[in-house]
GROMACS .gro file of C-alpha atoms in nm:
model
  381
    1UNK     CA    1  -0.325  -0.087   0.291
    2UNK     CA    2  -0.508   0.232   0.373
    3UNK     CA    3  -0.637   0.371   0.045
    4UNK     CA    4  -0.875   0.626  -0.099
    5UNK     CA    5  -1.035   0.581  -0.444
    6UNK     CA    6  -0.901   0.828  -0.697
    7UNK     CA    7  -1.084   1.158  -0.686
    8UNK     CA    8  -0.992   1.244  -1.044
    9UNK     CA    9  -0.770   1.119  -1.328
   10UNK     CA   10  -0.568   1.426  -1.283
   11UNK     CA   11   0.508   1.367  -0.900
   12UNK     CA   12   0.739   1.384  -1.027
   13UNK     CA   13   1.452   1.147  -1.311
   14UNK     CA   14   1.492   0.818  -1.180
   15UNK     CA   15   1.812   0.710  -1.013
   16UNK     CA   16   1.976   0.398  -1.144
   17UNK     CA   17   1.993   0.140  -0.865
   18UNK     CA   18   2.342   0.076  -0.735
   19UNK     CA   19   2.443  -0.287  -0.740
   20UNK     CA   20   2.443  -0.470  -0.410
   21UNK     CA   21   2.381  -0.820  -0.294
   22UNK     CA   22   2.092  -0.867  -0.060
   23UNK     CA   23   2.115  -1.093   0.277
   24UNK     CA   24   0.294  -0.833  -2.335
   25UNK     CA   25   0.041  -1.047  -2.314
   26UNK     CA   26  -0.147  -1.220  -2.037
   27UNK     CA   27  -0.351  -1.536  -2.025
   28UNK     CA   28  -0.551  -1.716  -1.762
   29UNK     CA   29  -0.409  -2.036  -1.624
   30UNK     CA   30  -0.562  -2.333  -1.806
   31UNK     CA   31  -0.701  -2.489  -1.489
   32UNK     CA   32  -0.817  -2.167  -1.323
   33UNK     CA   33  -1.154  -2.201  -1.146
   34UNK     CA   34  -1.439  -1.980  -1.261
   35UNK     CA   35  -1.471  -1.655  -1.066
   36UNK     CA   36  -1.728  -1.669  -0.789
   37UNK     CA   37  -1.898  -1.433  -0.548
   38UNK     CA   38  -1.976  -1.555  -0.200
   39UNK     CA   39  -2.036  -1.446   0.155
   40UNK     CA   40  -1.776  -1.590   0.386
   41UNK     CA   41  -1.658  -1.563   0.741
   42UNK     CA   42  -1.287  -1.503   0.775
   43UNK     CA   43  -1.106  -1.736   1.011
   44UNK     CA   44  -0.910  -1.522   1.254
   45UNK     CA   45  -0.649  -1.571   1.525
   46UNK     CA   46  -0.777  -1.700   1.862
   47UNK     CA   47  -0.946  -1.435   2.072
   48UNK     CA   48  -1.057  -1.217   1.781
   49UNK     CA   49  -1.400  -1.192   1.627
   50UNK     CA   50  -1.474  -1.348   1.289
   51UNK     CA   51  -1.520  -1.096   1.009
   52UNK     CA   52  -1.814  -1.158   0.771
   53UNK     CA   53  -1.733  -1.021   0.428
   54UNK     CA   54  -1.941  -1.008   0.111
   55UNK     CA   55  -1.697  -1.126  -0.153
   56UNK     CA   56  -1.657  -0.985  -0.500
   57UNK     CA   57  -1.559  -1.236  -0.765
   58UNK     CA   58  -1.184  -1.284  -0.771
   59UNK     CA   59  -1.010  -1.242  -1.106
   60UNK     CA   60  -0.842  -1.550  -1.250
   61UNK     CA   61  -0.484  -1.658  -1.203
   62UNK     CA   62  -0.301  -1.507  -1.502
   63UNK     CA   63   0.031  -1.549  -1.677
   64UNK     CA   64   0.182  -1.204  -1.733
   65UNK     CA   65   0.504  -1.316  -1.898
   66UNK     CA   66   0.655  -1.662  -1.940
   67UNK     CA   67   0.735  -1.770  -1.586
   68UNK     CA   68   0.554  -1.477  -1.419
   69UNK     CA   69   0.203  -1.508  -1.277
   70UNK     CA   70  -0.048  -1.308  -1.076
   71UNK     CA   71  -0.247  -1.488  -0.807
   72UNK     CA   72  -0.540  -1.298  -0.649
   73UNK     CA   73  -0.579  -1.349  -0.274
   74UNK     CA   74  -0.892  -1.230  -0.084
   75UNK     CA   75  -0.876  -0.977   0.199
   76UNK     CA   76  -1.101  -0.955   0.510
   77UNK     CA   77  -1.226  -0.610   0.407
   78UNK     CA   78  -1.472  -0.485   0.147
   79UNK     CA   79  -1.230  -0.253  -0.030
   80UNK     CA   80  -0.990  -0.359  -0.160
   81UNK     CA   81  -1.146  -0.704  -0.176
   82UNK     CA   82  -0.826  -0.878  -0.283
   83UNK     CA   83  -0.459  -0.824  -0.354
   84UNK     CA   84  -0.219  -0.980  -0.604
   85UNK     CA   85   0.065  -1.211  -0.514
   86UNK     CA   86   0.317  -1.218  -0.800
   87UNK     CA   87   0.487  -1.551  -0.863
   88UNK     CA   88   0.828  -1.568  -1.033
   89UNK     CA   89   0.907  -1.921  -1.151
   90UNK     CA   90   1.268  -2.041  -1.140
   91UNK     CA   91   1.456  -2.368  -1.191
   92UNK     CA   92   1.471  -2.417  -0.812
   93UNK     CA   93   1.113  -2.323  -0.729
   94UNK     CA   94   0.882  -2.019  -0.718
   95UNK     CA   95   0.954  -1.684  -0.552
   96UNK     CA   96   0.671  -1.459  -0.438
   97UNK     CA   97   0.631  -1.084  -0.418
   98UNK     CA   98   0.400  -1.024  -0.120
   99UNK     CA   99   0.188  -1.292   0.039
  100UNK     CA  100  -0.157  -1.170   0.150
  101UNK     CA  101  -0.338  -1.133   0.482
  102UNK     CA  102  -0.293  -1.405   0.741
  103UNK     CA  103  -0.628  -1.583   0.739
  104UNK     CA  104  -0.738  -1.926   0.625
  105UNK     CA  105  -0.932  -1.817   0.317
  106UNK     CA  106  -0.634  -1.623   0.184
  107UNK     CA  107  -0.398  -1.916   0.244
  108UNK     CA  108  -0.638  -2.151   0.065
  109UNK     CA  109  -0.657  -1.912  -0.232
  110UNK     CA  110  -0.278  -1.891  -0.247
  111UNK     CA  111  -0.249  -2.270  -0.233
  112UNK     CA  112  -0.508  -2.307  -0.510
  113UNK     CA  113  -0.342  -2.041  -0.725
  114UNK     CA  114  -0.001  -2.202  -0.697
  115UNK     CA  115  -0.153  -2.542  -0.777
  116UNK     CA  116  -0.311  -2.392  -1.090
  117UNK     CA  117   0.035  -2.280  -1.202
  118UNK     CA  118   0.172  -2.630  -1.132
  119UNK     CA  119   0.358  -2.566  -0.809
  120UNK     CA  120   0.281  -2.548  -0.437
  121UNK     CA  121   0.340  -2.352  -0.118
  122UNK     CA  122   0.590  -2.616  -0.008
  123UNK     CA  123   0.810  -2.537  -0.311
  124UNK     CA  124   0.834  -2.160  -0.249
  125UNK     CA  125   1.197  -2.052  -0.206
  126UNK     CA  126   1.169  -1.686  -0.113
  127UNK     CA  127   0.920  -1.406  -0.042
  128UNK     CA  128   1.001  -1.046  -0.132
  129UNK     CA  129   0.775  -0.809   0.060
  130UNK     CA  130   0.698  -0.458  -0.064
  131UNK     CA  131   0.601  -0.337   0.284
  132UNK     CA  132   0.487  -0.469   0.619
  133UNK     CA  133   0.114  -0.393   0.607
  134UNK     CA  134  -0.085  -0.707   0.697
  135UNK     CA  135  -0.233  -0.756   0.349
  136UNK     CA  136   0.122  -0.791   0.212
  137UNK     CA  137   0.326  -0.938   0.497
  138UNK     CA  138   0.070  -1.135   0.697
  139UNK     CA  139   0.081  -1.472   0.521
  140UNK     CA  140   0.457  -1.470   0.463
  141UNK     CA  141   0.532  -1.654   0.785
  142UNK     CA  142   0.274  -1.925   0.721
  143UNK     CA  143   0.434  -1.978   0.379
  144UNK     CA  144   0.778  -1.988   0.540
  145UNK     CA  145   0.660  -2.247   0.794
  146UNK     CA  146   0.528  -2.468   0.513
  147UNK     CA  147   0.827  -2.431   0.281
  148UNK     CA  148   1.137  -2.303   0.459
  149UNK     CA  149   1.139  -2.000   0.227
  150UNK     CA  150   1.324  -1.687   0.332
  151UNK     CA  151   1.139  -1.359   0.383
  152UNK     CA  152   1.301  -1.030   0.277
  153UNK     CA  153   1.194  -0.680   0.379
  154UNK     CA  154   1.342  -0.328   0.387
  155UNK     CA  155   1.524  -0.254   0.712
  156UNK     CA  156   1.290   0.036   0.801
  157UNK     CA  157   0.988  -0.193   0.770
  158UNK     CA  158   1.159  -0.456   0.984
  159UNK     CA  159   1.241  -0.195   1.248
  160UNK     CA  160   0.875  -0.090   1.271
  161UNK     CA  161   0.722  -0.438   1.297
  162UNK     CA  162   0.644  -0.394   1.665
  163UNK     CA  163   0.402  -0.115   1.569
  164UNK     CA  164   0.057  -0.215   1.447
  165UNK     CA  165  -0.027  -0.092   1.097
  166UNK     CA  166  -0.364   0.018   1.232
  167UNK     CA  167  -0.383   0.331   1.447
  168UNK     CA  168  -0.450   0.234   1.808
  169UNK     CA  169  -0.756   0.371   1.989
  170UNK     CA  170  -0.556   0.613   2.206
  171UNK     CA  171  -0.368   0.746   1.904
  172UNK     CA  172  -0.687   0.774   1.699
  173UNK     CA  173  -0.869   0.957   1.979
  174UNK     CA  174  -0.579   1.200   2.022
  175UNK     CA  175  -0.567   1.263   1.646
  176UNK     CA  176  -0.940   1.337   1.627
  177UNK     CA  177  -0.943   1.564   1.934
  178UNK     CA  178  -0.641   1.749   1.802
  179UNK     CA  179  -0.814   1.784   1.464
  180UNK     CA  180  -1.128   1.931   1.620
  181UNK     CA  181  -1.357   1.642   1.521
  182UNK     CA  182  -1.706   1.637   1.677
  183UNK     CA  183  -1.746   1.409   1.979
  184UNK     CA  184  -2.003   1.184   1.806
  185UNK     CA  185  -1.767   1.118   1.514
  186UNK     CA  186  -1.484   1.032   1.750
  187UNK     CA  187  -1.709   0.795   1.943
  188UNK     CA  188  -1.829   0.625   1.622
  189UNK     CA  189  -1.477   0.567   1.494
  190UNK     CA  190  -1.356   0.433   1.829
  191UNK     CA  191  -1.651   0.193   1.852
  192UNK     CA  192  -1.580   0.003   1.531
  193UNK     CA  193  -1.455  -0.355   1.549
  194UNK     CA  194  -1.081  -0.393   1.488
  195UNK     CA  195  -0.953  -0.598   1.198
  196UNK     CA  196  -0.777  -0.923   1.289
  197UNK     CA  197  -0.400  -0.885   1.270
  198UNK     CA  198  -0.182  -1.182   1.356
  199UNK     CA  199   0.141  -1.143   1.549
  200UNK     CA  200   0.420  -1.045   1.310
  201UNK     CA  201   0.767  -1.195   1.312
  202UNK     CA  202   1.093  -1.053   1.179
  203UNK     CA  203   1.217  -1.125   0.825
  204UNK     CA  204   1.519  -1.340   0.743
  205UNK     CA  205   1.685  -1.091   0.508
  206UNK     CA  206   1.701  -0.711   0.496
  207UNK     CA  207   1.684  -0.533   0.160
  208UNK     CA  208   1.851  -0.201   0.078
  209UNK     CA  209   1.788   0.037  -0.208
  210UNK     CA  210   1.946  -0.087  -0.531
  211UNK     CA  211   2.000  -0.446  -0.414
  212UNK     CA  212   1.985  -0.711  -0.682
  213UNK     CA  213   1.763  -0.984  -0.544
  214UNK     CA  214   1.861  -1.349  -0.544
  215UNK     CA  215   1.588  -1.480  -0.775
  216UNK     CA  216   1.755  -1.714  -1.030
  217UNK     CA  217   1.685  -1.628  -1.393
  218UNK     CA  218   1.541  -1.286  -1.317
  219UNK     CA  219   1.704  -0.942  -1.301
  220UNK     CA  220   1.516  -0.799  -1.004
  221UNK     CA  221   1.637  -0.488  -0.823
  222UNK     CA  222   1.493  -0.314  -0.517
  223UNK     CA  223   1.382   0.048  -0.547
  224UNK     CA  224   1.322   0.221  -0.214
  225UNK     CA  225   1.000   0.425  -0.243
  226UNK     CA  226   0.911   0.563   0.101
  227UNK     CA  227   0.581   0.740   0.156
  228UNK     CA  228   0.298   0.491   0.203
  229UNK     CA  229   0.531   0.339   0.462
  230UNK     CA  230   0.888   0.444   0.551
  231UNK     CA  231   1.043   0.129   0.403
  232UNK     CA  232   0.816   0.063   0.104
  233UNK     CA  233   0.989  -0.112  -0.186
  234UNK     CA  234   0.913  -0.153  -0.555
  235UNK     CA  235   1.085  -0.430  -0.752
  236UNK     CA  236   1.226  -0.352  -1.098
  237UNK     CA  237   1.281  -0.630  -1.352
  238UNK     CA  238   1.531  -0.447  -1.572
  239UNK     CA  239   1.552  -0.697  -1.860
  240UNK     CA  240   1.176  -0.725  -1.912
  241UNK     CA  241   1.103  -0.364  -1.810
  242UNK     CA  242   0.850  -0.465  -1.545
  243UNK     CA  243   0.782  -0.275  -1.223
  244UNK     CA  244   0.615  -0.448  -0.930
  245UNK     CA  245   0.484  -0.140  -0.752
  246UNK     CA  246   0.319  -0.272  -0.436
  247UNK     CA  247   0.096   0.007  -0.304
  248UNK     CA  248   0.323   0.289  -0.424
  249UNK     CA  249   0.156   0.332  -0.764
  250UNK     CA  250  -0.203   0.208  -0.806
  251UNK     CA  251  -0.416   0.262  -1.117
  252UNK     CA  252  -0.740   0.384  -0.960
  253UNK     CA  253  -0.652   0.473  -0.602
  254UNK     CA  254  -0.482   0.757  -0.421
  255UNK     CA  255  -0.277   0.583  -0.155
  256UNK     CA  256  -0.271   0.721   0.199
  257UNK     CA  257   0.037   0.801   0.403
  258UNK     CA  258   0.100   0.750   0.776
  259UNK     CA  259   0.045   1.012   1.041
  260UNK     CA  260   0.339   1.252   1.054
  261UNK     CA  261   0.563   1.183   1.352
  262UNK     CA  262   0.899   1.297   1.490
  263UNK     CA  263   1.071   1.007   1.311
  264UNK     CA  264   0.862   1.044   0.994
  265UNK     CA  265   0.778   1.416   0.975
  266UNK     CA  266   0.683   1.448   0.607
  267UNK     CA  267   0.543   1.119   0.472
  268UNK     CA  268   0.356   1.286   0.186
  269UNK     CA  269   0.670   1.471   0.077
  270UNK     CA  270   0.853   1.136   0.082
  271UNK     CA  271   0.576   0.986  -0.130
  272UNK     CA  272   0.593   1.264  -0.390
  273UNK     CA  273   0.971   1.234  -0.412
  274UNK     CA  274   0.936   0.857  -0.455
  275UNK     CA  275   0.685   0.908  -0.736
  276UNK     CA  276   0.930   1.149  -0.901
  277UNK     CA  277   1.202   0.888  -0.882
  278UNK     CA  278   1.007   0.658  -1.113
  279UNK     CA  279   0.953   0.914  -1.388
  280UNK     CA  280   1.134   0.812  -1.706
  281UNK     CA  281   1.202   0.462  -1.577
  282UNK     CA  282   1.077   0.318  -1.905
  283UNK     CA  283   0.854   0.047  -1.763
  284UNK     CA  284   0.659  -0.148  -2.022
  285UNK     CA  285   0.415  -0.269  -1.758
  286UNK     CA  286   0.344  -0.191  -1.392
  287UNK     CA  287   0.218  -0.468  -1.165
  288UNK     CA  288   0.039  -0.313  -0.865
  289UNK     CA  289  -0.079  -0.496  -0.556
  290UNK     CA  290  -0.441  -0.392  -0.617
  291UNK     CA  291  -0.662  -0.306  -0.912
  292UNK     CA  292  -0.553  -0.357  -1.274
  293UNK     CA  293  -0.212  -0.336  -1.441
  294UNK     CA  294  -0.075  -0.003  -1.565
  295UNK     CA  295   0.062   0.037  -1.918
  296UNK     CA  296   0.164   0.406  -1.901
  297UNK     CA  297   0.359   0.468  -1.583
  298UNK     CA  298   0.458   0.828  -1.660
  299UNK     CA  299   0.097   0.926  -1.726
  300UNK     CA  300  -0.017   0.772  -1.399
  301UNK     CA  301   0.262   0.952  -1.211
  302UNK     CA  302   0.143   1.282  -1.357
  303UNK     CA  303  -0.215   1.205  -1.250
  304UNK     CA  304  -0.112   1.120  -0.896
  305UNK     CA  305   0.105   1.429  -0.857
  306UNK     CA  306  -0.169   1.652  -0.999
  307UNK     CA  307  -0.423   1.514  -0.750
  308UNK     CA  308  -0.193   1.570  -0.452
  309UNK     CA  309  -0.095   1.920  -0.568
  310UNK     CA  310  -0.461   2.013  -0.620
  311UNK     CA  311  -0.549   1.902  -0.269
  312UNK     CA  312  -0.265   2.105  -0.120
  313UNK     CA  313  -0.383   2.408  -0.320
  314UNK     CA  314  -0.730   2.364  -0.170
  315UNK     CA  315  -0.577   2.363   0.177
  316UNK     CA  316  -0.371   2.675   0.107
  317UNK     CA  317  -0.685   2.853  -0.013
  318UNK     CA  318  -0.863   2.745   0.305
  319UNK     CA  319  -0.580   2.870   0.523
  320UNK     CA  320  -0.581   3.200   0.334
  321UNK     CA  321  -0.952   3.232   0.412
  322UNK     CA  322  -0.886   3.183   0.783
  323UNK     CA  323  -0.989   2.817   0.820
  324UNK     CA  324  -0.759   2.668   1.081
  325UNK     CA  325  -0.853   2.330   1.228
  326UNK     CA  326  -0.771   2.004   1.055
  327UNK     CA  327  -1.136   1.898   1.067
  328UNK     CA  328  -1.252   2.218   0.895
  329UNK     CA  329  -0.970   2.203   0.642
  330UNK     CA  330  -1.045   1.838   0.559
  331UNK     CA  331  -1.395   1.942   0.454
  332UNK     CA  332  -1.245   2.165   0.182
  333UNK     CA  333  -1.049   1.888   0.011
  334UNK     CA  334  -1.178   1.706  -0.298
  335UNK     CA  335  -1.194   1.347  -0.175
  336UNK     CA  336  -1.360   1.069  -0.376
  337UNK     CA  337  -1.689   1.193  -0.232
  338UNK     CA  338  -1.780   1.499  -0.021
  339UNK     CA  339  -1.621   1.494   0.325
  340UNK     CA  340  -1.957   1.497   0.504
  341UNK     CA  341  -2.057   1.179   0.317
  342UNK     CA  342  -1.749   0.984   0.423
  343UNK     CA  343  -1.800   0.716   0.684
  344UNK     CA  344  -1.585   0.522   0.927
  345UNK     CA  345  -1.240   0.440   0.798
  346UNK     CA  346  -1.276   0.670   0.493
  347UNK     CA  347  -1.333   0.971   0.718
  348UNK     CA  348  -1.043   0.870   0.942
  349UNK     CA  349  -0.813   0.844   0.640
  350UNK     CA  350  -0.930   1.184   0.513
  351UNK     CA  351  -0.835   1.347   0.845
  352UNK     CA  352  -0.505   1.156   0.852
  353UNK     CA  353  -0.423   1.258   0.495
  354UNK     CA  354  -0.513   1.621   0.566
  355UNK     CA  355  -0.252   1.615   0.842
  356UNK     CA  356   0.001   1.473   0.595
  357UNK     CA  357  -0.078   1.746   0.340
  358UNK     CA  358  -0.038   2.012   0.609
  359UNK     CA  359   0.291   1.859   0.723
  360UNK     CA  360   0.415   1.876   0.363
  361UNK     CA  361   0.317   2.245   0.350
  362UNK     CA  362   0.500   2.301   0.679
  363UNK     CA  363   0.810   2.121   0.548
  364UNK     CA  364   0.826   2.365   0.257
  365UNK     CA  365   0.772   2.670   0.480
  366UNK     CA  366   0.422   2.748   0.352
  367UNK     CA  367   0.221   2.669   0.666
  368UNK     CA  368   0.279   2.640   1.038
  369UNK     CA  369   0.084   2.500   1.332
  370UNK     CA  370  -0.006   2.676   1.655
  371UNK     CA  371  -0.013   2.492   1.986
  372UNK     CA  372  -0.377   2.478   2.094
  373UNK     CA  373  -0.657   2.225   2.140
  374UNK     CA  374  -0.767   2.169   1.875
  375UNK     CA  375  -0.452   2.278   1.696
  376UNK     CA  376  -0.481   2.555   1.442
  377UNK     CA  377  -0.287   2.594   1.121
  378UNK     CA  378  -0.205   2.917   0.939
  379UNK     CA  379  -0.003   3.036   0.643
  380UNK     CA  380   0.347   3.163   0.709
  381UNK     CA  381   0.345   3.535   0.646
   0.00000   0.00000   0.00000
């Protein structure tokens, strides 16, 4: 769930999913409570500090299509303040796409949202998870405990569950030192309170690209869209031309990618190729996990690609001018606000994303890194 607001409104023939079997208009629900803004303290797992959060008003529960609903669920962070759980009604009970963060306020909101629709957590039959970040996967196991529902996840996400989605202190410190960040910035970022993340458990079913999902009455297929995470999935409803995009395509946010690693050397390149896969899909409506729904998928794909390409061009120009450290290069990129004005997690993400952009340039033979402390990047001559 690491995101950066879109810097500008300015990548890329889809493949038809292969068949496999996996282990309009909207309206508010008639009984939806009025939106409210409140300050709350998030209930967290034992041994972790409570997180006070100033809440924005949640949007209402909405019917997107007959039998398909969006339920907003609050998050223990200021931005994004909530995510959407999508509820597919069937003759045997509801199926969810994503579940929310594992804390009491989120579970209560999910319970209330399902009650508004006329169902309950206990009736949930299955949970399809776009990726294993805690705002999507966290509550799935509490729902399973209350209902017996199965949980399904891409195999690469399942394989990485033992890794925290948040960068650990040692990894963060190493990244910042390697980037050439000032000592006071490193100390400030390491001093912040961690977010509460409950212990994660494995899914019941593993999803592969192209699988048709067992959701009665719906024609849902899995589209593997790595980038934001290695095993990120979108879900394509082929009969109604609906795409549930998770965090892969958001309407007002440039999504971040993980730190490059030996097992995941070019996450930004993966993300761009996954965006390209969706071009020409013909979606009538895109249902993202955050923000508002998207009515023109191809236009949004062009905007996202243009933003990423522009940032890489800025880095190439910096390298050509002799700028070499990640910290210096990050200051040349057009983020949602000037680099020097970024604070805390936003600055960390900017450094992390700069590394991803540089790794993408290295993967295409444009740039290379020299072994030093801090490391220095240069153009390939």
